[in-house]
């Protein structure tokens, strides 16, 4: 199956388109718990890469797809793309103040002994080492380390070399500011975004065209429901007050914008209200971090691919 790669079309001759510490009867405080989640996410992120390739979620955005009955289209995305393995959650250096111990009888907090602090320090460093190794595995697998600022800056510059990516700026805190616009002929599938080092199995927008001219459009990645279920839905209830869990929830809830489809072709079905101006029909979805329905629409073109 042909696909629009990097948001652009390809022809034969040219390219048009990531335990509580029992030592001494004590436990680490919330920072210790966070690093456990960082490691857990680092390892689950590797599985995500192998099985799904999911990495990015939208922030603030405006997205528009204009499809004409003859197959001509223009797609635009202006706004934020947010990485789901943010560098701001890399483990901080150990401090003895992170060690918290509790009495065996009443369970109340007490000062840690020096041996307990030593044990907790070692456990923390081992967890941090595992997280670092997971990040290195990600780096080797996809060609860059998403936890490194320089790597993200370089990725932004690299994307600007491809069709459609008019401007890409790394803002820090795992966020890219994007101005993307591409026009072409819908003679094959179209997917946005496709990142060279981190291809997505769940793109923001997916447009699939059949040989009979039927076009199915889905914006599952803009609504982010599948990613939310993958990351948050599998989190134990006991962990749902944890800062790392809350940080992931916060990232997934940053989605805020609109997805609009404009067309003069026949609309077979749409799960949102439409308006009409002359020959053009307009369907718009307002999306935020709580959107529960995936924007979907089916069209029928007049020309065969």
Coordinates of C-alpha atoms in Angstrom, one line a residue:
X1 CA 0.0 0.0 0.0
X2 CA 1.3 3.4 -1.0
X3 CA 1.3 6.0 1.7
X4 CA 2.0 9.7 2.0
X5 CA 5.3 9.6 3.8
X6 CA 6.3 12.6 6.0
X7 CA 2.9 14.1 5.2
X8 CA 3.7 14.1 1.5
X9 CA 3.0 11.9 -1.5
X10 CA 5.5 9.6 -3.2
X11 CA 5.6 8.6 -6.8
X12 CA 8.0 6.3 -8.6
X13 CA 10.4 9.1 -9.6
X14 CA 10.1 11.6 -6.7
X15 CA 8.9 12.3 -3.2
X16 CA 5.9 14.6 -3.2
X17 CA 4.9 13.3 0.9
X18 CA 9.1 4.7 25.1
X19 CA 8.6 -1.4 44.9
X20 CA 8.6 0.5 47.6
X21 CA 12.0 0.2 49.1
X22 CA 11.8 -2.2 52.0
X23 CA 15.4 -1.6 53.2
X24 CA 15.4 -1.0 57.0
X25 CA 11.6 -1.1 57.0
X26 CA 11.4 2.3 55.3
X27 CA 10.1 3.7 52.1
X28 CA 11.3 6.5 49.8
X29 CA 9.1 9.5 49.5
X30 CA 7.2 10.5 46.3
X31 CA 10.4 11.3 44.4
X32 CA 11.4 7.7 44.7
X33 CA 8.0 6.6 43.5
X34 CA 8.3 8.9 40.5
X35 CA 11.5 7.3 39.3
X36 CA 9.8 3.9 39.5
X37 CA 7.2 5.2 37.1
X38 CA 9.8 6.7 34.9
X39 CA 11.5 3.4 34.6
X40 CA 8.2 1.6 34.1
X41 CA 7.3 4.1 31.3
X42 CA 10.7 3.8 29.8
X43 CA 10.3 0.0 29.5
X44 CA 6.7 0.1 28.4
X45 CA 7.7 2.8 25.9
X46 CA 10.0 0.3 24.3
X47 CA 7.1 -2.1 23.9
X48 CA 5.0 0.8 22.5
X49 CA 7.7 1.4 19.9
X50 CA 7.9 -2.2 18.8
X51 CA 4.1 -2.7 18.7
X52 CA 2.6 0.6 17.9
X53 CA 5.2 3.3 17.4
X54 CA 3.2 5.8 19.4
X55 CA 5.1 8.9 20.6
X56 CA 3.3 12.2 20.1
X57 CA 0.1 13.8 21.2
X58 CA -1.4 17.3 20.2
X59 CA -1.3 20.4 22.4
X60 CA -2.9 23.6 21.2
X61 CA -3.7 23.2 17.5
X62 CA -5.8 24.1 14.4
X63 CA -6.1 21.4 11.8
X64 CA -7.9 21.5 8.5
X65 CA -8.4 19.1 5.6
X66 CA -9.8 20.4 2.3
X67 CA -10.8 17.6 -0.1
X68 CA -12.3 18.2 -3.5
X69 CA -14.4 15.8 -5.5
X70 CA -11.6 15.3 -8.1
X71 CA -9.2 14.1 -5.4
X72 CA -7.2 17.3 -4.8
X73 CA -6.6 18.0 -1.2
X74 CA -4.8 20.4 1.2
X75 CA -4.0 19.5 4.7
X76 CA -2.8 21.9 7.4
X77 CA -1.8 21.6 11.0
X78 CA -0.7 24.7 13.0
X79 CA 0.1 24.2 16.7
X80 CA 1.9 22.0 19.1
X81 CA 3.0 18.4 19.0
X82 CA 4.0 17.0 22.4
X83 CA 6.4 14.1 23.1
X84 CA 5.1 11.6 25.5
X85 CA 8.4 10.8 27.1
X86 CA 9.3 14.3 28.4
X87 CA 12.9 15.2 29.5
X88 CA 11.6 17.1 32.5
X89 CA 10.7 13.8 34.1
X90 CA 14.2 12.4 33.9
X91 CA 15.3 11.5 37.5
X92 CA 16.9 14.2 39.6
X93 CA 20.2 13.6 41.4
X94 CA 19.9 11.8 44.6
X95 CA 19.6 13.8 47.8
X96 CA 19.6 12.2 51.3
X97 CA 16.5 14.3 52.0
X98 CA 14.6 11.9 49.6
X99 CA 14.9 9.1 52.1
X100 CA 11.9 8.7 54.4
X101 CA 11.5 6.0 57.0
X102 CA 8.6 4.8 59.1
X103 CA 8.3 3.2 62.5
X104 CA 7.5 -0.5 62.5
X105 CA 5.0 -0.2 65.4
X106 CA 2.9 2.9 64.8
X107 CA 3.8 3.5 61.2
X108 CA 4.8 7.1 61.8
X109 CA 7.6 8.8 60.0
X110 CA 11.0 8.8 61.7
X111 CA 14.5 9.8 60.8
X112 CA 16.4 7.3 58.7
X113 CA 19.5 5.7 60.1
X114 CA 22.7 6.0 58.0
X115 CA 22.6 2.4 56.8
X116 CA 19.0 2.9 55.7
X117 CA 20.0 6.1 53.8
X118 CA 22.8 4.2 52.2
X119 CA 20.5 1.4 51.1
X120 CA 17.9 3.8 49.7
X121 CA 20.6 5.8 47.9
X122 CA 21.8 2.6 46.2
X123 CA 18.3 1.5 45.2
X124 CA 17.5 4.9 43.7
X125 CA 20.7 4.9 41.7
X126 CA 19.9 1.4 40.4
X127 CA 16.5 2.5 39.3
X128 CA 18.0 5.6 37.7
X129 CA 20.5 3.4 35.8
X130 CA 17.7 1.2 34.5
X131 CA 15.9 4.3 33.3
X132 CA 19.0 5.6 31.6
X133 CA 19.5 2.3 29.9
X134 CA 15.9 2.3 28.7
X135 CA 16.5 5.7 27.2
X136 CA 19.6 4.5 25.5
X137 CA 17.6 1.6 24.0
X138 CA 15.1 4.0 22.7
X139 CA 17.8 6.1 21.2
X140 CA 19.4 3.1 19.4
X141 CA 16.0 2.0 18.2
X142 CA 14.7 5.2 16.7
X143 CA 17.9 7.0 15.9
X144 CA 17.8 9.8 18.5
X145 CA 17.3 10.3 22.3
X146 CA 14.0 12.0 23.0
X147 CA 15.2 12.9 26.5
X148 CA 18.0 15.1 25.1
X149 CA 17.2 18.8 24.2
X150 CA 19.9 18.8 21.5
X151 CA 18.3 15.8 19.8
X152 CA 14.9 17.4 19.8
X153 CA 16.3 20.6 18.4
X154 CA 18.0 18.6 15.6
X155 CA 14.8 16.7 14.9
X156 CA 13.0 20.0 14.4
X157 CA 15.6 21.2 12.0
X158 CA 15.5 17.9 10.1
X159 CA 11.7 18.0 9.7
X160 CA 11.9 21.3 8.0
X161 CA 13.8 19.6 5.1
X162 CA 10.7 17.6 4.2
X163 CA 7.7 18.8 2.1
X164 CA 4.9 20.4 4.1
X165 CA 6.9 21.2 7.2
X166 CA 7.1 24.9 6.8
X167 CA 8.3 25.6 10.3
X168 CA 9.2 23.4 13.2
X169 CA 10.5 24.8 16.5
X170 CA 11.4 22.9 19.6
X171 CA 10.0 24.9 22.6
X172 CA 11.4 22.8 25.3
X173 CA 9.5 20.6 27.8
X174 CA 8.9 18.0 25.0
X175 CA 6.9 20.4 22.9
X176 CA 7.3 21.3 19.2
X177 CA 5.6 24.2 17.6
X178 CA 4.6 23.2 14.0
X179 CA 3.4 25.0 10.9
X180 CA 2.5 22.3 8.4
X181 CA 0.7 22.6 5.1
X182 CA 0.7 20.2 2.1
X183 CA -1.3 20.0 -1.1
X184 CA -1.5 17.1 -3.5
X185 CA -3.8 14.5 -5.2
X186 CA -5.4 11.8 -3.1
X187 CA -4.4 8.9 -5.2
X188 CA -3.2 6.9 -2.1
X189 CA -3.4 7.0 1.7
X190 CA -2.4 10.1 3.6
X191 CA -1.1 10.2 7.2
X192 CA 0.0 13.0 9.5
X193 CA 2.4 13.2 11.2
X194 CA 5.1 10.8 10.1
X195 CA 8.3 11.5 11.9
X196 CA 11.4 9.8 10.4
X197 CA 12.8 8.6 13.7
X198 CA 9.5 7.8 15.4
X199 CA 6.8 6.7 13.0
X200 CA 3.3 6.5 14.4
X201 CA 0.9 3.7 14.1
X202 CA -1.8 6.0 15.5
X203 CA -1.4 9.3 13.5
X204 CA -3.3 12.5 14.3
X205 CA -5.1 12.2 11.0
X206 CA -5.5 9.2 8.7
X207 CA -7.1 9.4 5.2
X208 CA -7.7 6.1 3.4
X209 CA -9.0 5.9 -0.1
X210 CA -10.4 2.8 -1.8
X211 CA -10.1 1.9 -5.5
X212 CA -13.8 2.8 -5.9
X213 CA -13.3 6.4 -4.7
X214 CA -14.5 6.0 -1.1
X215 CA -12.5 8.0 1.4
X216 CA -12.5 7.3 5.1
X217 CA -11.1 10.0 7.4
X218 CA -10.2 9.4 11.1
X219 CA -8.6 11.8 13.6
X220 CA -8.0 9.3 16.4
X221 CA -4.6 10.8 17.3
X222 CA -6.1 14.3 17.8
X223 CA -8.6 13.0 20.3
X224 CA -5.9 10.9 22.0
X225 CA -8.3 8.5 23.5
X226 CA -6.3 5.4 22.6
X227 CA -3.2 6.9 24.0
X228 CA -5.0 7.8 27.2
X229 CA -6.3 4.3 27.6
X230 CA -2.8 2.9 26.9
X231 CA -1.0 5.0 29.4
X232 CA -3.5 6.1 32.0
X233 CA -6.1 3.3 31.7
X234 CA -3.6 0.7 32.7
X235 CA -2.4 2.6 35.8
X236 CA -3.4 1.0 39.1
X237 CA -5.9 3.0 41.1
X238 CA -3.4 3.1 44.0
X239 CA -1.0 5.1 41.8
X240 CA -3.4 7.7 40.6
X241 CA -2.3 10.3 43.1
X242 CA 1.3 9.9 42.0
X243 CA 2.9 12.9 40.4
X244 CA 4.3 11.0 37.5
X245 CA 0.8 9.6 36.7
X246 CA -0.6 13.1 37.0
X247 CA 2.1 14.5 34.7
X248 CA 1.2 12.0 32.0
X249 CA -2.5 12.8 32.4
X250 CA -1.7 16.5 32.2
X251 CA 0.2 15.9 28.9
X252 CA -2.7 14.0 27.4
X253 CA -5.1 16.6 28.5
X254 CA -3.3 19.4 26.7
X255 CA -5.1 18.7 23.5
X256 CA -7.1 21.8 22.6
X257 CA -8.2 22.8 19.2
X258 CA -10.4 22.1 16.1
X259 CA -10.3 19.7 13.3
X260 CA -12.2 20.8 10.2
X261 CA -13.0 19.0 7.0
X262 CA -14.1 21.1 3.9
X263 CA -15.3 19.3 0.8
X264 CA -17.5 19.6 -2.3
X265 CA -17.8 15.8 -2.6
X266 CA -20.6 13.6 -1.4
X267 CA -20.6 13.1 2.4
X268 CA -21.6 9.5 3.1
X269 CA -21.5 9.8 6.9
X270 CA -20.1 12.2 9.5
X271 CA -20.3 12.2 13.3
X272 CA -20.5 16.0 13.6
X273 CA -22.8 18.7 12.4
X274 CA -22.1 20.2 9.0
X275 CA -22.7 23.6 7.5
X276 CA -22.8 24.6 3.8
X277 CA -21.6 27.7 1.9
X278 CA -22.3 27.4 -1.8
X279 CA -20.9 24.1 -3.1
X280 CA -18.6 23.6 -0.1
X281 CA -19.7 21.6 3.0
X282 CA -17.9 22.2 6.3
X283 CA -17.7 19.7 9.2
X284 CA -15.9 20.8 12.4
X285 CA -15.0 19.0 15.6
X286 CA -14.0 20.9 18.8
X287 CA -11.4 18.8 20.6
X288 CA -10.0 19.0 24.1
X289 CA -8.4 16.7 26.6
X290 CA -11.8 15.2 27.5
X291 CA -13.0 14.5 24.0
X292 CA -14.4 10.9 24.1
X293 CA -15.4 10.4 20.4
X294 CA -12.9 10.1 17.5
X295 CA -13.7 12.5 14.7
X296 CA -14.7 10.4 11.6
X297 CA -16.2 11.1 8.2
X298 CA -16.7 9.2 5.0
X299 CA -16.7 10.8 1.6
X300 CA -17.1 9.7 -2.0
X301 CA -15.1 11.2 -4.8
X302 CA -16.1 11.4 -8.4
X303 CA -12.8 10.3 -9.9
X304 CA -11.0 6.9 -9.7
X305 CA -7.4 6.8 -8.4

